[in-house]
Amino acid sequence: MSRLPIFRVLGGLIGTFILIGTCIMIIHPVDDLMFERILSAVTAIAGGAYLIAFAIRGKTM
């Protein structure tokens, strides 16, 4: 029960990062290299957040 808010917060953070990245791409038309860089950064942030979530879940169990 206590881990539901954690996932909700993480989901919100991931969603915010993706939204910010999309907004940046819409406002500033960038070349393919920059697009790949932003995409990889968003993916890395999302992956790190999921790893942290699993670590927290493992500790609470």
CSV table of C-alpha atoms in Angstrom, one decimal:
chain,number,residue,atom,x,y,z
A,1,MET,CA,0.0,0.0,0.0
A,2,SER,CA,2.8,2.4,0.9
A,3,ARG,CA,4.6,1.9,-2.5
A,4,LEU,CA,1.7,3.1,-4.6
A,5,PRO,CA,2.5,6.9,-4.1
A,6,ILE,CA,6.1,6.2,-5.0
A,7,PHE,CA,5.1,4.7,-8.4
A,8,ARG,CA,2.7,7.6,-9.0
A,9,VAL,CA,5.4,10.2,-8.3
A,10,LEU,CA,7.9,8.3,-10.5
A,11,GLY,CA,5.3,8.0,-13.3
A,12,GLY,CA,4.7,11.8,-13.0
A,13,LEU,CA,8.4,12.5,-13.1
A,14,ILE,CA,8.9,10.3,-16.2
A,15,GLY,CA,5.9,11.9,-17.9
A,16,THR,CA,7.2,15.4,-17.1
A,17,PHE,CA,10.6,14.6,-18.6
A,18,ILE,CA,9.0,13.2,-21.8
A,19,LEU,CA,6.7,16.2,-22.0
A,20,ILE,CA,9.6,18.7,-21.6
A,21,GLY,CA,11.6,16.8,-24.2
A,22,THR,CA,8.7,16.9,-26.7
A,23,CYS,CA,8.1,20.6,-26.1
A,24,ILE,CA,11.8,21.4,-26.7
A,25,MET,CA,11.7,19.4,-29.9
A,26,ILE,CA,8.6,21.2,-31.1
A,27,ILE,CA,9.8,24.7,-30.2
A,28,HIS,CA,13.4,24.2,-31.4
A,29,PRO,CA,13.7,22.2,-34.6
A,30,VAL,CA,16.9,20.2,-34.1
A,31,ASP,CA,19.0,17.9,-36.2
A,32,ASP,CA,19.0,14.1,-35.9
A,33,LEU,CA,22.0,14.0,-33.6
A,34,MET,CA,20.4,16.3,-31.0
A,35,PHE,CA,17.1,14.3,-31.3
A,36,GLU,CA,19.0,11.1,-30.5
A,37,ARG,CA,20.8,12.8,-27.6
A,38,ILE,CA,17.5,14.0,-26.0
A,39,LEU,CA,15.8,10.7,-26.6
A,40,SER,CA,18.7,8.8,-25.0
A,41,ALA,CA,18.7,11.2,-22.0
A,42,VAL,CA,14.9,10.7,-21.5
A,43,THR,CA,15.4,6.9,-21.8
A,44,ALA,CA,18.2,6.9,-19.3
A,45,ILE,CA,16.2,9.0,-16.8
A,46,ALA,CA,13.2,6.7,-17.2
A,47,GLY,CA,15.4,3.6,-16.7
A,48,GLY,CA,17.1,5.1,-13.7
A,49,ALA,CA,13.7,5.9,-12.1
A,50,TYR,CA,12.5,2.4,-12.6
A,51,LEU,CA,15.7,0.9,-11.1
A,52,ILE,CA,15.3,3.2,-8.0
A,53,ALA,CA,11.6,2.2,-7.8
A,54,PHE,CA,12.5,-1.5,-7.8
A,55,ALA,CA,15.3,-0.9,-5.2
A,56,ILE,CA,12.8,0.9,-2.9
A,57,ARG,CA,10.2,-1.9,-3.4
A,58,GLY,CA,12.8,-4.5,-2.5
A,59,LYS,CA,13.7,-2.6,0.7
A,60,THR,CA,10.1,-2.2,1.8
A,61,MET,CA,9.2,-5.9,1.3
